[in-house]
Amino acid sequence: MTGEPIARLRTLRSVALRTPEASRAAEFYQHVWGLSQIDGDDGTTWLRGSGQEHHILEVRQAEQNALGKIAFAVATPREVDEAAARLAARNIALVAEPGPLDQAGGGYGLRFADPEGRLVELSTQVEAVAPRDPSGIEAVPRKLAHVVLNTVDIDAACAFYTTVLGMRVSDWSEHQMVFLRCNSDHHVIAFNQASWTSLNHVAYEMPSVDHFMRGIGRLRHHGITPKWGPGRHGPGNNTFSYFTDPAGLVCEYTSEVEQVEEDAWLCRVWRRVPELSDLWGTAGPPSADVRSHMAGVPDTGRWWEK
């Protein structure tokens, strides 16, 4: 039992952010970034995109900027129960036992921590919402595209997410970044070797390049210019434009994420050079400012124990 992944992950469902600027950040994601509030209580806001996922972002009041949770979808409650048994066989303790989730959107799931203290949720039967015409004229993120995480040990992080969670390595950027997938999207998680554990950035997928550019235009209308971008990355072939929210956390618009044909894909090791970081050559190298924001502040995780 210990040799197989604990579950088959279907999608990256949502991410939770913890910040002292929760109110201002939630306002930004709703009124500037393009998401819609679907639920909220004292100090916490849940926001949706244009797809059928109940929420793709949770913003919660906390003492410092940190990652709150990463949530992945599985197919059935039975898979959640089987995942709990497989975690126990690997001596990985549960933070929350399988059962109904007490959160916006409900669902059935479990939670556990990865080796660097990040909270991981597996869930199913979360309430769906009607899509908001994701291909319409509105420049609204369709879904969560990926989360990039800073790690102190990229090999250990990669090993955990591939062997325990069953993710596959799509590409490496030298030995500095590794891109992991759980479905046909080139990556839903990436790890960046760093001096401390923290959140690097969260990316939101636009339905097309046109939506991507109009989203950038909307932010410019609000007086907010990209920290880096627009451009197109080599690994993943996706467009990118990076911004910071009022809490200083990095958020990205992206589109046209490369689709992986599982039986034909060959993992590459990309060189870390400007012409491969940005295939368009429009963005230039990332500035010291955006690198500082992507480094974040040290995050020891395990906030639920405090």
PDB file of C-alpha atoms in Angstrom:
ATOM      1  CA  MET A   1       0.000   0.000   0.000  1.00  0.00           C
ATOM      2  CA  THR A   2       2.829   2.391   0.821  1.00  0.00           C
ATOM      3  CA  GLY A   3       4.215   2.175  -2.720  1.00  0.00           C
ATOM      4  CA  GLU A   4       1.218   3.700  -4.510  1.00  0.00           C
ATOM      5  CA  PRO A   5      -0.008   7.304  -4.485  1.00  0.00           C
ATOM      6  CA  ILE A   6      -2.699   8.053  -1.954  1.00  0.00           C
ATOM      7  CA  ALA A   7      -5.226   9.219  -4.581  1.00  0.00           C
ATOM      8  CA  ARG A   8      -5.751  10.247  -8.168  1.00  0.00           C
ATOM      9  CA  LEU A   9      -5.847  14.024  -8.175  1.00  0.00           C
ATOM     10  CA  ARG A  10      -8.248  15.479 -10.756  1.00  0.00           C
ATOM     11  CA  THR A  11      -7.632  19.220 -10.542  1.00  0.00           C
ATOM     12  CA  LEU A  12      -6.166  21.985  -8.440  1.00  0.00           C
ATOM     13  CA  ARG A  13      -9.345  23.244  -6.838  1.00  0.00           C
ATOM     14  CA  SER A  14      -8.460  26.289  -4.723  1.00  0.00           C
ATOM     15  CA  VAL A  15      -5.857  28.014  -2.611  1.00  0.00           C
ATOM     16  CA  ALA A  16      -6.177  29.847   0.696  1.00  0.00           C
ATOM     17  CA  LEU A  17      -4.147  32.942   1.549  1.00  0.00           C
ATOM     18  CA  ARG A  18      -3.522  34.221   5.080  1.00  0.00           C
ATOM     19  CA  THR A  19      -2.668  37.898   5.509  1.00  0.00           C
ATOM     20  CA  PRO A  20      -3.011  40.865   7.875  1.00  0.00           C
ATOM     21  CA  GLU A  21      -4.489  42.730   4.880  1.00  0.00           C
ATOM     22  CA  ALA A  22      -7.355  40.291   4.300  1.00  0.00           C
ATOM     23  CA  SER A  23     -10.032  42.953   3.842  1.00  0.00           C
ATOM     24  CA  ARG A  24      -8.034  45.031   1.353  1.00  0.00           C
ATOM     25  CA  ALA A  25      -6.837  41.931  -0.497  1.00  0.00           C
ATOM     26  CA  ALA A  26     -10.389  40.567  -0.818  1.00  0.00           C
ATOM     27  CA  GLU A  27     -11.555  43.928  -2.187  1.00  0.00           C
ATOM     28  CA  PHE A  28      -8.746  43.839  -4.746  1.00  0.00           C
ATOM     29  CA  TYR A  29      -9.516  40.311  -5.935  1.00  0.00           C
ATOM     30  CA  GLN A  30     -13.208  41.116  -6.249  1.00  0.00           C
ATOM     31  CA  HIS A  31     -13.238  44.628  -7.700  1.00  0.00           C
ATOM     32  CA  VAL A  32      -9.958  44.751  -9.621  1.00  0.00           C
ATOM     33  CA  TRP A  33      -8.747  41.205 -10.325  1.00  0.00           C
ATOM     34  CA  GLY A  34     -12.134  40.004 -11.589  1.00  0.00           C
ATOM     35  CA  LEU A  35     -13.253  37.340  -9.119  1.00  0.00           C
ATOM     36  CA  SER A  36     -16.670  37.339  -7.430  1.00  0.00           C
ATOM     37  CA  GLN A  37     -17.381  36.900  -3.743  1.00  0.00           C
ATOM     38  CA  ILE A  38     -19.509  33.824  -3.202  1.00  0.00           C
ATOM     39  CA  ASP A  39     -19.393  33.637   0.588  1.00  0.00           C
ATOM     40  CA  GLY A  40     -17.809  35.314   3.564  1.00  0.00           C
ATOM     41  CA  ASP A  41     -17.768  35.586   7.322  1.00  0.00           C
ATOM     42  CA  ASP A  42     -15.793  37.529   9.901  1.00  0.00           C
ATOM     43  CA  GLY A  43     -12.282  37.848   8.501  1.00  0.00           C
ATOM     44  CA  THR A  44     -12.648  35.334   5.653  1.00  0.00           C
ATOM     45  CA  THR A  45     -13.792  35.749   2.046  1.00  0.00           C
ATOM     46  CA  TRP A  46     -14.320  33.057  -0.571  1.00  0.00           C
ATOM     47  CA  LEU A  47     -14.110  34.081  -4.229  1.00  0.00           C
ATOM     48  CA  ARG A  48     -14.975  32.299  -7.470  1.00  0.00           C
ATOM     49  CA  GLY A  49     -13.900  32.580 -11.088  1.00  0.00           C
ATOM     50  CA  SER A  50     -16.033  32.125 -14.193  1.00  0.00           C
ATOM     51  CA  GLY A  51     -15.934  28.304 -14.089  1.00  0.00           C
ATOM     52  CA  GLN A  52     -18.090  25.872 -12.113  1.00  0.00           C
ATOM     53  CA  GLU A  53     -15.749  25.577  -9.101  1.00  0.00           C
ATOM     54  CA  HIS A  54     -17.494  26.906  -5.983  1.00  0.00           C
ATOM     55  CA  HIS A  55     -14.445  29.001  -5.078  1.00  0.00           C
ATOM     56  CA  ILE A  56     -10.871  29.196  -6.256  1.00  0.00           C
ATOM     57  CA  LEU A  57      -9.553  31.595  -3.624  1.00  0.00           C
ATOM     58  CA  GLU A  58      -9.993  31.966   0.123  1.00  0.00           C
ATOM     59  CA  VAL A  59      -8.587  35.068   1.833  1.00  0.00           C
ATOM     60  CA  ARG A  60      -8.319  34.849   5.618  1.00  0.00           C
ATOM     61  CA  GLN A  61      -7.188  37.339   8.282  1.00  0.00           C
ATOM     62  CA  ALA A  62      -3.895  36.318   9.925  1.00  0.00           C
ATOM     63  CA  GLU A  63      -0.836  37.800  11.626  1.00  0.00           C
ATOM     64  CA  GLN A  64       1.465  37.516   8.590  1.00  0.00           C
ATOM     65  CA  ASN A  65       1.384  36.637   4.910  1.00  0.00           C
ATOM     66  CA  ALA A  66       1.316  32.865   4.484  1.00  0.00           C
ATOM     67  CA  LEU A  67      -0.183  30.025   2.514  1.00  0.00           C
ATOM     68  CA  GLY A  68      -3.314  28.768   4.219  1.00  0.00           C
ATOM     69  CA  LYS A  69      -4.137  25.664   2.201  1.00  0.00           C
ATOM     70  CA  ILE A  70      -3.940  23.987  -1.188  1.00  0.00           C
ATOM     71  CA  ALA A  71      -7.027  21.997  -2.207  1.00  0.00           C
ATOM     72  CA  PHE A  72      -7.149  19.251  -4.842  1.00  0.00           C
ATOM     73  CA  ALA A  73     -10.214  17.515  -6.221  1.00  0.00           C
ATOM     74  CA  VAL A  74     -10.698  13.744  -6.179  1.00  0.00           C
ATOM     75  CA  ALA A  75     -13.662  11.877  -7.665  1.00  0.00           C
ATOM     76  CA  THR A  76     -15.521  10.169  -4.822  1.00  0.00           C
ATOM     77  CA  PRO A  77     -15.825   9.945  -1.023  1.00  0.00           C
ATOM     78  CA  ARG A  78     -14.435   6.426  -1.270  1.00  0.00           C
ATOM     79  CA  GLU A  79     -11.227   7.841  -2.733  1.00  0.00           C
ATOM     80  CA  VAL A  80     -10.975  10.215   0.232  1.00  0.00           C
ATOM     81  CA  ASP A  81     -11.362   7.285   2.642  1.00  0.00           C
ATOM     82  CA  GLU A  82      -8.790   5.237   0.734  1.00  0.00           C
ATOM     83  CA  ALA A  83      -6.400   8.197   0.783  1.00  0.00           C
ATOM     84  CA  ALA A  84      -6.698   8.322   4.585  1.00  0.00           C
ATOM     85  CA  ALA A  85      -5.736   4.654   4.837  1.00  0.00           C
ATOM     86  CA  ARG A  86      -2.766   5.140   2.519  1.00  0.00           C
ATOM     87  CA  LEU A  87      -1.591   8.177   4.480  1.00  0.00           C
ATOM     88  CA  ALA A  88      -1.757   6.126   7.677  1.00  0.00           C
ATOM     89  CA  ALA A  89       0.298   3.378   6.009  1.00  0.00           C
ATOM     90  CA  ARG A  90       2.958   5.994   5.262  1.00  0.00           C
ATOM     91  CA  ASN A  91       2.808   7.312   8.858  1.00  0.00           C
ATOM     92  CA  ILE A  92       1.547  10.701   7.645  1.00  0.00           C
ATOM     93  CA  ALA A  93      -0.755  12.151  10.286  1.00  0.00           C
ATOM     94  CA  LEU A  94      -4.102  13.651   9.358  1.00  0.00           C
ATOM     95  CA  VAL A  95      -4.943  17.217  10.344  1.00  0.00           C
ATOM     96  CA  ALA A  96      -8.626  16.529   9.586  1.00  0.00           C
ATOM     97  CA  GLU A  97     -10.129  13.033   9.321  1.00  0.00           C
ATOM     98  CA  PRO A  98     -12.335  12.120   6.331  1.00  0.00           C
ATOM     99  CA  GLY A  99     -15.747  13.703   6.675  1.00  0.00           C
ATOM    100  CA  PRO A 100     -17.945  16.667   5.765  1.00  0.00           C
ATOM    101  CA  LEU A 101     -15.922  19.856   5.325  1.00  0.00           C
ATOM    102  CA  ASP A 102     -16.983  22.753   7.512  1.00  0.00           C
ATOM    103  CA  GLN A 103     -16.340  25.520   4.997  1.00  0.00           C
ATOM    104  CA  ALA A 104     -17.994  27.466   2.196  1.00  0.00           C
ATOM    105  CA  GLY A 105     -19.087  25.053  -0.516  1.00  0.00           C
ATOM    106  CA  GLY A 106     -19.101  22.086   1.840  1.00  0.00           C
ATOM    107  CA  GLY A 107     -17.933  18.800   0.389  1.00  0.00           C
ATOM    108  CA  TYR A 108     -16.324  15.667   1.773  1.00  0.00           C
ATOM    109  CA  GLY A 109     -12.600  15.541   2.346  1.00  0.00           C
ATOM    110  CA  LEU A 110      -9.523  15.270   4.528  1.00  0.00           C
ATOM    111  CA  ARG A 111      -6.466  17.396   5.311  1.00  0.00           C
ATOM    112  CA  PHE A 112      -2.835  16.656   6.071  1.00  0.00           C
ATOM    113  CA  ALA A 113       0.485  18.501   6.071  1.00  0.00           C
ATOM    114  CA  ASP A 114       3.354  18.096   3.628  1.00  0.00           C
ATOM    115  CA  PRO A 115       6.950  17.902   4.966  1.00  0.00           C
ATOM    116  CA  GLU A 116       7.307  21.709   5.068  1.00  0.00           C
ATOM    117  CA  GLY A 117       4.077  22.225   7.005  1.00  0.00           C
ATOM    118  CA  ARG A 118       1.777  23.219   4.123  1.00  0.00           C
ATOM    119  CA  LEU A 119      -1.842  22.204   4.607  1.00  0.00           C
ATOM    120  CA  VAL A 120      -3.118  19.979   1.775  1.00  0.00           C
ATOM    121  CA  GLU A 121      -6.807  19.183   1.292  1.00  0.00           C
ATOM    122  CA  LEU A 122      -8.351  16.429  -0.832  1.00  0.00           C
ATOM    123  CA  SER A 123     -12.051  16.940  -1.459  1.00  0.00           C
ATOM    124  CA  THR A 124     -15.039  15.793  -3.454  1.00  0.00           C
ATOM    125  CA  GLN A 125     -18.722  16.673  -3.707  1.00  0.00           C
ATOM    126  CA  VAL A 126     -17.992  20.368  -3.171  1.00  0.00           C
ATOM    127  CA  GLU A 127     -20.956  22.482  -4.219  1.00  0.00           C
ATOM    128  CA  ALA A 128     -20.725  23.522  -7.872  1.00  0.00           C
ATOM    129  CA  VAL A 129     -21.890  26.850  -9.277  1.00  0.00           C
ATOM    130  CA  ALA A 130     -23.201  27.787 -12.713  1.00  0.00           C
ATOM    131  CA  PRO A 131     -20.392  28.883 -15.076  1.00  0.00           C
ATOM    132  CA  ARG A 132     -20.357  32.598 -15.866  1.00  0.00           C
ATOM    133  CA  ASP A 133     -19.913  32.330 -19.641  1.00  0.00           C
ATOM    134  CA  PRO A 134     -16.124  31.821 -19.365  1.00  0.00           C
ATOM    135  CA  SER A 135     -15.617  32.574 -23.071  1.00  0.00           C
ATOM    136  CA  GLY A 136     -17.675  35.766 -22.939  1.00  0.00           C
ATOM    137  CA  ILE A 137     -16.349  39.281 -23.169  1.00  0.00           C
ATOM    138  CA  GLU A 138     -15.608  39.669 -19.440  1.00  0.00           C
ATOM    139  CA  ALA A 139     -11.892  39.442 -18.594  1.00  0.00           C
ATOM    140  CA  VAL A 140     -12.485  37.105 -15.662  1.00  0.00           C
ATOM    141  CA  PRO A 141     -10.167  34.270 -14.548  1.00  0.00           C
ATOM    142  CA  ARG A 142     -11.699  30.932 -15.470  1.00  0.00           C
ATOM    143  CA  LYS A 143      -9.923  28.870 -12.825  1.00  0.00           C
ATOM    144  CA  LEU A 144      -6.859  28.569 -10.673  1.00  0.00           C
ATOM    145  CA  ALA A 145      -3.981  27.725 -13.019  1.00  0.00           C
ATOM    146  CA  HIS A 146      -1.113  26.931 -10.664  1.00  0.00           C
ATOM    147  CA  VAL A 147       0.608  27.700  -7.389  1.00  0.00           C
ATOM    148  CA  VAL A 148       4.376  28.155  -7.152  1.00  0.00           C
ATOM    149  CA  LEU A 149       5.921  27.337  -3.789  1.00  0.00           C
ATOM    150  CA  ASN A 150       9.350  28.229  -2.436  1.00  0.00           C
ATOM    151  CA  THR A 151      11.078  25.250  -0.844  1.00  0.00           C
ATOM    152  CA  VAL A 152      14.304  24.694   1.036  1.00  0.00           C
ATOM    153  CA  ASP A 153      14.683  21.216  -0.524  1.00  0.00           C
ATOM    154  CA  ILE A 154      13.377  20.943  -4.072  1.00  0.00           C
ATOM    155  CA  ASP A 155      14.237  17.245  -4.394  1.00  0.00           C
ATOM    156  CA  ALA A 156      12.382  16.302  -1.204  1.00  0.00           C
ATOM    157  CA  ALA A 157       9.363  18.419  -2.179  1.00  0.00           C
ATOM    158  CA  CYS A 158       9.280  16.879  -5.652  1.00  0.00           C
ATOM    159  CA  ALA A 159       9.585  13.376  -4.221  1.00  0.00           C
ATOM    160  CA  PHE A 160       6.697  13.900  -1.782  1.00  0.00           C
ATOM    161  CA  TYR A 161       4.297  15.351  -4.345  1.00  0.00           C
ATOM    162  CA  THR A 162       5.106  12.671  -6.934  1.00  0.00           C
ATOM    163  CA  THR A 163       5.258   9.551  -4.747  1.00  0.00           C
ATOM    164  CA  VAL A 164       2.571  10.466  -2.198  1.00  0.00           C
ATOM    165  CA  LEU A 165       0.219  12.579  -4.324  1.00  0.00           C
ATOM    166  CA  GLY A 166       0.945  10.884  -7.658  1.00  0.00           C
ATOM    167  CA  MET A 167       1.865  14.056  -9.539  1.00  0.00           C
ATOM    168  CA  ARG A 168       4.111  13.840 -12.614  1.00  0.00           C
ATOM    169  CA  VAL A 169       7.145  15.947 -13.460  1.00  0.00           C
ATOM    170  CA  SER A 170       6.569  17.907 -16.674  1.00  0.00           C
ATOM    171  CA  ASP A 171       9.820  19.905 -16.835  1.00  0.00           C
ATOM    172  CA  TRP A 172      12.717  21.313 -14.839  1.00  0.00           C
ATOM    173  CA  SER A 173      14.213  24.785 -15.065  1.00  0.00           C
ATOM    174  CA  GLU A 174      17.774  23.659 -14.424  1.00  0.00           C
ATOM    175  CA  HIS A 175      17.793  22.510 -10.777  1.00  0.00           C
ATOM    176  CA  GLN A 176      16.019  25.680  -9.645  1.00  0.00           C
ATOM    177  CA  MET A 177      12.365  24.922 -10.472  1.00  0.00           C
ATOM    178  CA  VAL A 178      10.334  21.785 -11.087  1.00  0.00           C
ATOM    179  CA  PHE A 179       6.885  21.780 -12.743  1.00  0.00           C
ATOM    180  CA  LEU A 180       4.342  19.155 -11.641  1.00  0.00           C
ATOM    181  CA  ARG A 181       1.021  18.145 -13.177  1.00  0.00           C
ATOM    182  CA  CYS A 182      -1.992  16.115 -12.060  1.00  0.00           C
ATOM    183  CA  ASN A 183      -3.947  16.309 -15.320  1.00  0.00           C
ATOM    184  CA  SER A 184      -3.267  17.518 -18.873  1.00  0.00           C
ATOM    185  CA  ASP A 185      -2.234  21.030 -17.762  1.00  0.00           C
ATOM    186  CA  HIS A 186       1.559  21.352 -17.947  1.00  0.00           C
ATOM    187  CA  HIS A 187       1.735  22.251 -14.266  1.00  0.00           C
ATOM    188  CA  VAL A 188      -0.596  22.966 -11.367  1.00  0.00           C
ATOM    189  CA  ILE A 189       2.189  23.090  -8.776  1.00  0.00           C
ATOM    190  CA  ALA A 190       5.784  24.232  -9.191  1.00  0.00           C
ATOM    191  CA  PHE A 191       8.566  24.315  -6.617  1.00  0.00           C
ATOM    192  CA  ASN A 192      11.310  26.916  -6.556  1.00  0.00           C
ATOM    193  CA  GLN A 193      14.523  26.259  -4.616  1.00  0.00           C
ATOM    194  CA  ALA A 194      14.862  29.044  -2.041  1.00  0.00           C
ATOM    195  CA  SER A 195      16.362  30.033   1.286  1.00  0.00           C
ATOM    196  CA  TRP A 196      13.074  29.516   3.133  1.00  0.00           C
ATOM    197  CA  THR A 197       9.627  27.989   2.721  1.00  0.00           C
ATOM    198  CA  SER A 198       7.007  30.449   1.469  1.00  0.00           C
ATOM    199  CA  LEU A 199       4.410  31.149  -1.182  1.00  0.00           C
ATOM    200  CA  ASN A 200       5.991  32.382  -4.425  1.00  0.00           C
ATOM    201  CA  HIS A 201       2.844  33.247  -6.397  1.00  0.00           C
ATOM    202  CA  VAL A 202      -0.643  32.155  -7.427  1.00  0.00           C
ATOM    203  CA  ALA A 203      -1.642  32.082 -11.111  1.00  0.00           C
ATOM    204  CA  TYR A 204      -5.164  32.478 -12.513  1.00  0.00           C
ATOM    205  CA  GLU A 205      -6.023  31.216 -15.980  1.00  0.00           C
ATOM    206  CA  MET A 206      -7.753  33.494 -18.471  1.00  0.00           C
ATOM    207  CA  PRO A 207      -9.811  31.846 -21.268  1.00  0.00           C
ATOM    208  CA  SER A 208      -7.681  33.331 -24.081  1.00  0.00           C
ATOM    209  CA  VAL A 209      -4.801  35.690 -24.846  1.00  0.00           C
ATOM    210  CA  ASP A 210      -7.408  38.364 -25.586  1.00  0.00           C
ATOM    211  CA  HIS A 211      -8.942  37.950 -22.106  1.00  0.00           C
ATOM    212  CA  PHE A 212      -5.417  37.932 -20.673  1.00  0.00           C
ATOM    213  CA  MET A 213      -4.547  41.269 -22.320  1.00  0.00           C
ATOM    214  CA  ARG A 214      -7.880  42.874 -21.433  1.00  0.00           C
ATOM    215  CA  GLY A 215      -7.367  41.815 -17.825  1.00  0.00           C
ATOM    216  CA  ILE A 216      -4.010  43.604 -17.845  1.00  0.00           C
ATOM    217  CA  GLY A 217      -5.790  46.605 -19.344  1.00  0.00           C
ATOM    218  CA  ARG A 218      -8.350  46.619 -16.538  1.00  0.00           C
ATOM    219  CA  LEU A 219      -5.587  46.687 -13.932  1.00  0.00           C
ATOM    220  CA  ARG A 220      -3.891  49.545 -15.788  1.00  0.00           C
ATOM    221  CA  HIS A 221      -7.223  51.396 -15.654  1.00  0.00           C
ATOM    222  CA  HIS A 222      -6.984  51.038 -11.864  1.00  0.00           C
ATOM    223  CA  GLY A 223      -3.449  52.437 -11.923  1.00  0.00           C
ATOM    224  CA  ILE A 224      -1.772  49.050 -11.427  1.00  0.00           C
ATOM    225  CA  THR A 225       1.006  48.028 -13.804  1.00  0.00           C
ATOM    226  CA  PRO A 226       2.664  44.602 -14.110  1.00  0.00           C
ATOM    227  CA  LYS A 227       5.651  43.833 -11.898  1.00  0.00           C
ATOM    228  CA  TRP A 228       6.836  41.514 -14.692  1.00  0.00           C
ATOM    229  CA  GLY A 229       5.239  40.927 -18.097  1.00  0.00           C
ATOM    230  CA  PRO A 230       3.417  40.486 -20.292  1.00  0.00           C
ATOM    231  CA  GLY A 231       5.415  37.691 -21.837  1.00  0.00           C
ATOM    232  CA  ARG A 232       5.370  33.969 -22.587  1.00  0.00           C
ATOM    233  CA  HIS A 233       7.296  31.397 -20.559  1.00  0.00           C
ATOM    234  CA  GLY A 234       9.310  28.557 -22.084  1.00  0.00           C
ATOM    235  CA  PRO A 235       8.313  25.793 -19.638  1.00  0.00           C
ATOM    236  CA  GLY A 236       4.539  25.447 -20.006  1.00  0.00           C
ATOM    237  CA  ASN A 237       4.414  27.842 -22.989  1.00  0.00           C
ATOM    238  CA  ASN A 238       1.926  29.957 -21.022  1.00  0.00           C
ATOM    239  CA  THR A 239       1.535  33.722 -21.159  1.00  0.00           C
ATOM    240  CA  PHE A 240       2.367  35.598 -17.969  1.00  0.00           C
ATOM    241  CA  SER A 241       1.886  38.927 -16.289  1.00  0.00           C
ATOM    242  CA  TYR A 242       2.696  39.282 -12.593  1.00  0.00           C
ATOM    243  CA  PHE A 243       1.179  41.779 -10.158  1.00  0.00           C
ATOM    244  CA  THR A 244       1.080  42.232  -6.390  1.00  0.00           C
ATOM    245  CA  ASP A 245      -2.075  42.472  -4.314  1.00  0.00           C
ATOM    246  CA  PRO A 246      -2.495  44.961  -1.421  1.00  0.00           C
ATOM    247  CA  ALA A 247      -0.843  42.449   0.918  1.00  0.00           C
ATOM    248  CA  GLY A 248       2.244  42.277  -1.288  1.00  0.00           C
ATOM    249  CA  LEU A 249       1.456  38.713  -2.419  1.00  0.00           C
ATOM    250  CA  VAL A 250       2.188  37.954  -6.067  1.00  0.00           C
ATOM    251  CA  CYS A 251      -0.685  37.074  -8.403  1.00  0.00           C
ATOM    252  CA  GLU A 252      -0.411  36.185 -12.082  1.00  0.00           C
ATOM    253  CA  TYR A 253      -2.681  36.262 -15.087  1.00  0.00           C
ATOM    254  CA  THR A 254      -1.896  33.446 -17.517  1.00  0.00           C
ATOM    255  CA  SER A 255      -3.415  31.764 -20.565  1.00  0.00           C
ATOM    256  CA  GLU A 256      -2.731  29.037 -23.122  1.00  0.00           C
ATOM    257  CA  VAL A 257      -1.072  26.662 -20.663  1.00  0.00           C
ATOM    258  CA  GLU A 258       0.524  23.822 -22.613  1.00  0.00           C
ATOM    259  CA  GLN A 259      -1.482  20.595 -22.690  1.00  0.00           C
ATOM    260  CA  VAL A 260       0.377  17.357 -22.056  1.00  0.00           C
ATOM    261  CA  GLU A 261      -0.278  14.208 -24.060  1.00  0.00           C
ATOM    262  CA  GLU A 262       0.602  11.736 -21.332  1.00  0.00           C
ATOM    263  CA  ASP A 263       2.060   8.910 -23.425  1.00  0.00           C
ATOM    264  CA  ALA A 264       4.052  11.191 -25.711  1.00  0.00           C
ATOM    265  CA  TRP A 265       5.415  13.831 -23.317  1.00  0.00           C
ATOM    266  CA  LEU A 266       9.178  14.104 -22.808  1.00  0.00           C
ATOM    267  CA  CYS A 267      10.391  15.981 -19.741  1.00  0.00           C
ATOM    268  CA  ARG A 268      12.928  18.710 -20.535  1.00  0.00           C
ATOM    269  CA  VAL A 269      15.532  20.532 -18.469  1.00  0.00           C
ATOM    270  CA  TRP A 270      15.305  24.175 -19.543  1.00  0.00           C
ATOM    271  CA  ARG A 271      18.245  26.548 -19.256  1.00  0.00           C
ATOM    272  CA  ARG A 272      17.587  29.605 -17.092  1.00  0.00           C
ATOM    273  CA  VAL A 273      18.274  32.273 -19.676  1.00  0.00           C
ATOM    274  CA  PRO A 274      16.155  35.352 -20.582  1.00  0.00           C
ATOM    275  CA  GLU A 275      15.185  34.077 -24.033  1.00  0.00           C
ATOM    276  CA  LEU A 276      13.631  30.943 -22.503  1.00  0.00           C
ATOM    277  CA  SER A 277      12.091  32.670 -19.479  1.00  0.00           C
ATOM    278  CA  ASP A 278      10.227  34.916 -21.938  1.00  0.00           C
ATOM    279  CA  LEU A 279       9.865  33.557 -25.477  1.00  0.00           C
ATOM    280  CA  TRP A 280       8.321  36.835 -26.666  1.00  0.00           C
ATOM    281  CA  GLY A 281      11.220  38.925 -25.422  1.00  0.00           C
ATOM    282  CA  THR A 282       8.774  41.606 -24.222  1.00  0.00           C
ATOM    283  CA  ALA A 283       9.135  41.364 -20.439  1.00  0.00           C
ATOM    284  CA  GLY A 284      12.871  41.380 -19.844  1.00  0.00           C
ATOM    285  CA  PRO A 285      14.314  39.666 -16.761  1.00  0.00           C
ATOM    286  CA  PRO A 286      12.366  39.831 -13.486  1.00  0.00           C
ATOM    287  CA  SER A 287      13.301  42.863 -11.395  1.00  0.00           C
ATOM    288  CA  ALA A 288      14.758  42.768  -7.897  1.00  0.00           C
ATOM    289  CA  ASP A 289      11.394  44.095  -6.671  1.00  0.00           C
ATOM    290  CA  VAL A 290       9.314  41.245  -8.069  1.00  0.00           C
ATOM    291  CA  ARG A 291      11.904  38.700  -6.937  1.00  0.00           C
ATOM    292  CA  SER A 292      11.635  40.102  -3.416  1.00  0.00           C
ATOM    293  CA  HIS A 293       7.846  39.782  -3.452  1.00  0.00           C
ATOM    294  CA  MET A 294       8.096  36.223  -4.829  1.00  0.00           C
ATOM    295  CA  ALA A 295      10.531  35.311  -2.027  1.00  0.00           C
ATOM    296  CA  GLY A 296       7.908  36.348   0.512  1.00  0.00           C
ATOM    297  CA  VAL A 297       8.470  35.973   4.240  1.00  0.00           C
ATOM    298  CA  PRO A 298       9.460  32.696   5.941  1.00  0.00           C
ATOM    299  CA  ASP A 299       6.378  30.532   6.454  1.00  0.00           C
ATOM    300  CA  THR A 300       6.707  27.706   8.965  1.00  0.00           C
ATOM    301  CA  GLY A 301       3.218  26.451   8.131  1.00  0.00           C
ATOM    302  CA  ARG A 302       1.253  24.412  10.672  1.00  0.00           C
ATOM    303  CA  TRP A 303      -0.846  27.472  11.534  1.00  0.00           C
ATOM    304  CA  TRP A 304      -3.668  25.160  12.681  1.00  0.00           C
ATOM    305  CA  GLU A 305      -1.468  24.037  15.611  1.00  0.00           C
ATOM    306  CA  LYS A 306      -0.946  27.582  16.921  1.00  0.00           C
TER     307      LYS A 306
END
